[in-house]
Amino acid sequence: MTEAFTQKPSVHRPPHAPATAADVMRPALTTVEPRGHVAAAAYLMKHAGVTALVVVDDDQAKQPVGIITEADIVEAVADGKDVDDVRIRALITTHLTVINAGTSIRDAARSMMTGHFRHLPVVGEAGLIGMVDITDVCAALPGPPQDNQPASRDRHTPGPAAAAAGRKGAEHE
């Protein structure tokens, strides 16, 4: 298993070049092997501050064979499984979608939306090189949200008093 490193890389690119996975990926991350216990994966996620781990067959080769997420662990616990007994290989998603460092942020977002997932391992010639998550991708997408509305927590619907005050002000114009 490897330790997590969550600092973003310092990538210099031309000002108008589209953002790529290399710009937002977390370059070194914690990995687990399929024969490990789910409890160990949960422990590593907590201490690394991540919500998913790439599963590799050989820690040296770094070839991804699957991914385990916090949602997989929550589902196992909700189903009454003992995380000290269940092996990671029993929960992993094995039909893994991966991207490379040069994949555009828009293409990464499209893959996430199409596949209904929040994490994408980034691979290079030597195997696993990083991970992007939906938060990284959303933060890197240019422009306002698609619905042209502020985030829901920033939306404000005026109450009756504010609406009435607005109407009174309109009468004097």
PDB file of C-alpha atoms in Angstrom:
ATOM      1  CA  MET A   1       0.000   0.000   0.000  1.00  0.00           C
ATOM      2  CA  THR A   2       1.208   3.492  -0.733  1.00  0.00           C
ATOM      3  CA  GLU A   3       0.629   6.709   1.140  1.00  0.00           C
ATOM      4  CA  ALA A   4      -1.565   9.514  -0.135  1.00  0.00           C
ATOM      5  CA  PHE A   5      -0.265  12.868  -1.240  1.00  0.00           C
ATOM      6  CA  THR A   6      -3.042  15.348  -1.838  1.00  0.00           C
ATOM      7  CA  GLN A   7      -1.155  18.452  -2.973  1.00  0.00           C
ATOM      8  CA  LYS A   8      -2.078  19.468  -6.510  1.00  0.00           C
ATOM      9  CA  PRO A   9       0.682  19.503  -9.125  1.00  0.00           C
ATOM     10  CA  SER A  10       2.020  22.800 -10.359  1.00  0.00           C
ATOM     11  CA  VAL A  11       1.385  22.554 -14.077  1.00  0.00           C
ATOM     12  CA  HIS A  12       2.155  25.453 -16.392  1.00  0.00           C
ATOM     13  CA  ARG A  13       0.081  25.607 -19.545  1.00  0.00           C
ATOM     14  CA  PRO A  14      -0.734  28.336 -22.033  1.00  0.00           C
ATOM     15  CA  PRO A  15      -3.449  30.691 -20.736  1.00  0.00           C
ATOM     16  CA  HIS A  16      -6.129  29.590 -23.215  1.00  0.00           C
ATOM     17  CA  ALA A  17      -5.326  25.878 -23.332  1.00  0.00           C
ATOM     18  CA  PRO A  18      -8.139  23.661 -22.040  1.00  0.00           C
ATOM     19  CA  ALA A  19      -7.583  22.153 -18.614  1.00  0.00           C
ATOM     20  CA  THR A  20      -6.511  18.515 -18.567  1.00  0.00           C
ATOM     21  CA  ALA A  21      -6.519  15.715 -16.024  1.00  0.00           C
ATOM     22  CA  ALA A  22      -2.847  16.492 -15.330  1.00  0.00           C
ATOM     23  CA  ASP A  23      -3.873  19.945 -14.111  1.00  0.00           C
ATOM     24  CA  VAL A  24      -6.241  18.678 -11.420  1.00  0.00           C
ATOM     25  CA  MET A  25      -5.285  15.097 -10.587  1.00  0.00           C
ATOM     26  CA  ARG A  26      -3.871  14.084  -7.254  1.00  0.00           C
ATOM     27  CA  PRO A  27      -0.536  12.660  -8.373  1.00  0.00           C
ATOM     28  CA  ALA A  28       0.247  10.156  -5.655  1.00  0.00           C
ATOM     29  CA  LEU A  29      -2.461   8.250  -3.899  1.00  0.00           C
ATOM     30  CA  THR A  30      -3.128   5.416  -1.571  1.00  0.00           C
ATOM     31  CA  THR A  31      -3.734   2.082  -3.258  1.00  0.00           C
ATOM     32  CA  VAL A  32      -4.923  -1.243  -1.928  1.00  0.00           C
ATOM     33  CA  GLU A  33      -4.698  -4.839  -3.062  1.00  0.00           C
ATOM     34  CA  PRO A  34      -7.779  -7.000  -3.675  1.00  0.00           C
ATOM     35  CA  ARG A  35      -6.912  -9.435  -0.883  1.00  0.00           C
ATOM     36  CA  GLY A  36      -6.993  -6.708   1.803  1.00  0.00           C
ATOM     37  CA  HIS A  37      -9.843  -6.289   4.269  1.00  0.00           C
ATOM     38  CA  VAL A  38     -12.520  -3.667   3.700  1.00  0.00           C
ATOM     39  CA  ALA A  39     -11.794  -2.275   7.183  1.00  0.00           C
ATOM     40  CA  ALA A  40      -8.241  -1.515   6.048  1.00  0.00           C
ATOM     41  CA  ALA A  41      -9.571   0.325   2.993  1.00  0.00           C
ATOM     42  CA  ALA A  42     -11.882   2.413   5.206  1.00  0.00           C
ATOM     43  CA  TYR A  43      -8.984   3.233   7.546  1.00  0.00           C
ATOM     44  CA  LEU A  44      -6.772   4.289   4.640  1.00  0.00           C
ATOM     45  CA  MET A  45      -9.516   6.455   3.127  1.00  0.00           C
ATOM     46  CA  LYS A  46     -10.071   8.242   6.416  1.00  0.00           C
ATOM     47  CA  HIS A  47      -6.398   8.921   7.072  1.00  0.00           C
ATOM     48  CA  ALA A  48      -5.624   9.891   3.476  1.00  0.00           C
ATOM     49  CA  GLY A  49      -8.667  12.172   3.282  1.00  0.00           C
ATOM     50  CA  VAL A  50      -9.971  10.477   0.132  1.00  0.00           C
ATOM     51  CA  THR A  51     -13.287   8.934  -0.861  1.00  0.00           C
ATOM     52  CA  ALA A  52     -11.973   6.215  -3.165  1.00  0.00           C
ATOM     53  CA  LEU A  53      -8.958   3.947  -3.533  1.00  0.00           C
ATOM     54  CA  VAL A  54      -7.626   2.365  -6.668  1.00  0.00           C
ATOM     55  CA  VAL A  55      -7.168  -1.382  -6.328  1.00  0.00           C
ATOM     56  CA  VAL A  56      -3.933  -2.697  -7.849  1.00  0.00           C
ATOM     57  CA  ASP A  57      -2.785  -6.298  -8.194  1.00  0.00           C
ATOM     58  CA  ASP A  58       0.847  -5.495  -7.548  1.00  0.00           C
ATOM     59  CA  ASP A  59       1.934  -2.426  -5.591  1.00  0.00           C
ATOM     60  CA  GLN A  60       5.054  -2.165  -7.768  1.00  0.00           C
ATOM     61  CA  ALA A  61       3.365  -2.406 -11.186  1.00  0.00           C
ATOM     62  CA  LYS A  62       0.574   0.028 -10.266  1.00  0.00           C
ATOM     63  CA  GLN A  63      -1.798  -1.525 -12.810  1.00  0.00           C
ATOM     64  CA  PRO A  64      -5.357  -0.700 -11.708  1.00  0.00           C
ATOM     65  CA  VAL A  65      -7.737  -3.653 -11.523  1.00  0.00           C
ATOM     66  CA  GLY A  66     -10.618  -1.890  -9.801  1.00  0.00           C
ATOM     67  CA  ILE A  67     -11.773   0.849  -7.483  1.00  0.00           C
ATOM     68  CA  ILE A  68     -13.407   0.836  -4.055  1.00  0.00           C
ATOM     69  CA  THR A  69     -15.334   3.856  -2.845  1.00  0.00           C
ATOM     70  CA  GLU A  70     -16.815   5.022   0.409  1.00  0.00           C
ATOM     71  CA  ALA A  71     -20.239   4.247  -1.093  1.00  0.00           C
ATOM     72  CA  ASP A  72     -19.186   0.595  -1.574  1.00  0.00           C
ATOM     73  CA  ILE A  73     -18.174   0.394   2.076  1.00  0.00           C
ATOM     74  CA  VAL A  74     -21.344   2.099   3.309  1.00  0.00           C
ATOM     75  CA  GLU A  75     -23.449  -0.343   1.291  1.00  0.00           C
ATOM     76  CA  ALA A  76     -21.566  -3.318   2.782  1.00  0.00           C
ATOM     77  CA  VAL A  77     -22.094  -2.014   6.324  1.00  0.00           C
ATOM     78  CA  ALA A  78     -25.776  -1.308   5.626  1.00  0.00           C
ATOM     79  CA  ASP A  79     -26.113  -4.893   4.373  1.00  0.00           C
ATOM     80  CA  GLY A  80     -24.771  -6.144   7.715  1.00  0.00           C
ATOM     81  CA  LYS A  81     -21.383  -7.302   6.410  1.00  0.00           C
ATOM     82  CA  ASP A  82     -18.420  -7.359   8.786  1.00  0.00           C
ATOM     83  CA  VAL A  83     -15.736  -5.113   7.278  1.00  0.00           C
ATOM     84  CA  ASP A  84     -13.092  -7.029   9.232  1.00  0.00           C
ATOM     85  CA  ASP A  85     -14.044 -10.222   7.363  1.00  0.00           C
ATOM     86  CA  VAL A  86     -14.992  -8.995   3.881  1.00  0.00           C
ATOM     87  CA  ARG A  87     -12.177  -8.722   1.347  1.00  0.00           C
ATOM     88  CA  ILE A  88     -11.820  -5.719  -0.923  1.00  0.00           C
ATOM     89  CA  ARG A  89     -12.145  -7.934  -4.016  1.00  0.00           C
ATOM     90  CA  ALA A  90     -15.764  -8.682  -2.988  1.00  0.00           C
ATOM     91  CA  LEU A  91     -16.769  -5.008  -3.274  1.00  0.00           C
ATOM     92  CA  ILE A  92     -14.661  -3.472  -6.014  1.00  0.00           C
ATOM     93  CA  THR A  93     -15.905  -2.142  -9.295  1.00  0.00           C
ATOM     94  CA  THR A  94     -13.890  -4.081 -11.860  1.00  0.00           C
ATOM     95  CA  HIS A  95     -15.156  -2.538 -15.084  1.00  0.00           C
ATOM     96  CA  LEU A  96     -12.876   0.418 -14.542  1.00  0.00           C
ATOM     97  CA  THR A  97     -12.929   3.499 -16.726  1.00  0.00           C
ATOM     98  CA  VAL A  98      -9.557   5.251 -16.761  1.00  0.00           C
ATOM     99  CA  ILE A  99      -8.234   8.380 -18.431  1.00  0.00           C
ATOM    100  CA  ASN A 100      -4.759   9.632 -19.270  1.00  0.00           C
ATOM    101  CA  ALA A 101      -3.076  12.830 -18.115  1.00  0.00           C
ATOM    102  CA  GLY A 102      -3.859  14.591 -21.396  1.00  0.00           C
ATOM    103  CA  THR A 103      -7.621  13.952 -21.203  1.00  0.00           C
ATOM    104  CA  SER A 104      -9.508  17.240 -21.207  1.00  0.00           C
ATOM    105  CA  ILE A 105     -11.557  18.174 -18.160  1.00  0.00           C
ATOM    106  CA  ARG A 106     -14.673  18.283 -20.366  1.00  0.00           C
ATOM    107  CA  ASP A 107     -14.024  14.712 -21.562  1.00  0.00           C
ATOM    108  CA  ALA A 108     -13.421  13.587 -17.969  1.00  0.00           C
ATOM    109  CA  ALA A 109     -16.707  15.215 -16.916  1.00  0.00           C
ATOM    110  CA  ARG A 110     -18.506  13.548 -19.823  1.00  0.00           C
ATOM    111  CA  SER A 111     -17.100  10.146 -18.802  1.00  0.00           C
ATOM    112  CA  MET A 112     -18.206  10.696 -15.208  1.00  0.00           C
ATOM    113  CA  MET A 113     -21.713  11.740 -16.230  1.00  0.00           C
ATOM    114  CA  THR A 114     -22.102   8.895 -18.705  1.00  0.00           C
ATOM    115  CA  GLY A 115     -20.758   6.280 -16.293  1.00  0.00           C
ATOM    116  CA  HIS A 116     -22.490   7.730 -13.197  1.00  0.00           C
ATOM    117  CA  PHE A 117     -19.333   7.808 -11.086  1.00  0.00           C
ATOM    118  CA  ARG A 118     -17.315  10.361  -9.136  1.00  0.00           C
ATOM    119  CA  HIS A 119     -13.730   9.117  -9.515  1.00  0.00           C
ATOM    120  CA  LEU A 120     -11.458   8.494 -12.489  1.00  0.00           C
ATOM    121  CA  PRO A 121      -8.037   6.892 -12.166  1.00  0.00           C
ATOM    122  CA  VAL A 122      -5.406   8.511 -14.375  1.00  0.00           C
ATOM    123  CA  VAL A 123      -2.955   6.128 -16.032  1.00  0.00           C
ATOM    124  CA  GLY A 124       0.235   6.536 -17.989  1.00  0.00           C
ATOM    125  CA  GLU A 125       2.641   4.147 -19.671  1.00  0.00           C
ATOM    126  CA  ALA A 126       3.917   2.933 -16.313  1.00  0.00           C
ATOM    127  CA  GLY A 127       0.460   2.399 -14.841  1.00  0.00           C
ATOM    128  CA  LEU A 128      -1.464   4.433 -12.277  1.00  0.00           C
ATOM    129  CA  ILE A 129      -0.290   8.046 -11.935  1.00  0.00           C
ATOM    130  CA  GLY A 130      -3.178   9.738 -10.136  1.00  0.00           C
ATOM    131  CA  MET A 131      -6.888  10.234  -9.598  1.00  0.00           C
ATOM    132  CA  VAL A 132      -9.409  12.956 -10.384  1.00  0.00           C
ATOM    133  CA  ASP A 133     -12.712  13.258  -8.603  1.00  0.00           C
ATOM    134  CA  ILE A 134     -15.895  15.079  -9.455  1.00  0.00           C
ATOM    135  CA  THR A 135     -14.979  18.018  -7.222  1.00  0.00           C
ATOM    136  CA  ASP A 136     -11.684  18.537  -9.075  1.00  0.00           C
ATOM    137  CA  VAL A 137     -13.428  18.326 -12.440  1.00  0.00           C
ATOM    138  CA  CYS A 138     -16.270  20.691 -11.520  1.00  0.00           C
ATOM    139  CA  ALA A 139     -13.876  23.271 -10.090  1.00  0.00           C
ATOM    140  CA  ALA A 140     -11.839  23.233 -13.320  1.00  0.00           C
ATOM    141  CA  LEU A 141     -14.772  23.583 -15.725  1.00  0.00           C
ATOM    142  CA  PRO A 142     -14.991  27.143 -17.052  1.00  0.00           C
ATOM    143  CA  GLY A 143     -18.107  29.251 -16.963  1.00  0.00           C
ATOM    144  CA  PRO A 144     -21.268  29.383 -14.877  1.00  0.00           C
ATOM    145  CA  PRO A 145     -23.327  26.303 -14.008  1.00  0.00           C
ATOM    146  CA  GLN A 146     -25.344  24.990 -16.957  1.00  0.00           C
ATOM    147  CA  ASP A 147     -28.664  26.218 -15.588  1.00  0.00           C
ATOM    148  CA  ASN A 148     -27.231  29.754 -15.239  1.00  0.00           C
ATOM    149  CA  GLN A 149     -28.301  29.733 -11.602  1.00  0.00           C
ATOM    150  CA  PRO A 150     -26.037  30.152  -8.592  1.00  0.00           C
ATOM    151  CA  ALA A 151     -25.453  27.117  -6.413  1.00  0.00           C
ATOM    152  CA  SER A 152     -28.562  26.189  -4.418  1.00  0.00           C
ATOM    153  CA  ARG A 153     -27.078  27.392  -1.150  1.00  0.00           C
ATOM    154  CA  ASP A 154     -26.584  30.851  -2.736  1.00  0.00           C
ATOM    155  CA  ARG A 155     -30.125  31.089  -4.116  1.00  0.00           C
ATOM    156  CA  HIS A 156     -32.474  33.234  -2.120  1.00  0.00           C
ATOM    157  CA  THR A 157     -36.209  33.377  -2.499  1.00  0.00           C
ATOM    158  CA  PRO A 158     -37.559  36.526  -0.921  1.00  0.00           C
ATOM    159  CA  GLY A 159     -40.070  36.042   1.845  1.00  0.00           C
ATOM    160  CA  PRO A 160     -43.499  37.743   1.903  1.00  0.00           C
ATOM    161  CA  ALA A 161     -42.173  40.892   3.625  1.00  0.00           C
ATOM    162  CA  ALA A 162     -39.377  41.350   1.064  1.00  0.00           C
ATOM    163  CA  ALA A 163     -41.792  40.756  -1.805  1.00  0.00           C
ATOM    164  CA  ALA A 164     -44.203  43.329  -0.360  1.00  0.00           C
ATOM    165  CA  ALA A 165     -41.389  45.849   0.086  1.00  0.00           C
ATOM    166  CA  GLY A 166     -40.399  45.280  -3.546  1.00  0.00           C
ATOM    167  CA  ARG A 167     -43.952  45.960  -4.684  1.00  0.00           C
ATOM    168  CA  LYS A 168     -44.155  49.185  -2.614  1.00  0.00           C
ATOM    169  CA  GLY A 169     -40.903  50.396  -4.150  1.00  0.00           C
ATOM    170  CA  ALA A 170     -42.241  49.667  -7.619  1.00  0.00           C
ATOM    171  CA  GLU A 171     -45.330  51.798  -6.964  1.00  0.00           C
ATOM    172  CA  HIS A 172     -43.189  54.909  -6.439  1.00  0.00           C
ATOM    173  CA  GLU A 173     -41.215  54.631  -9.655  1.00  0.00           C
TER     174      GLU A 173
END
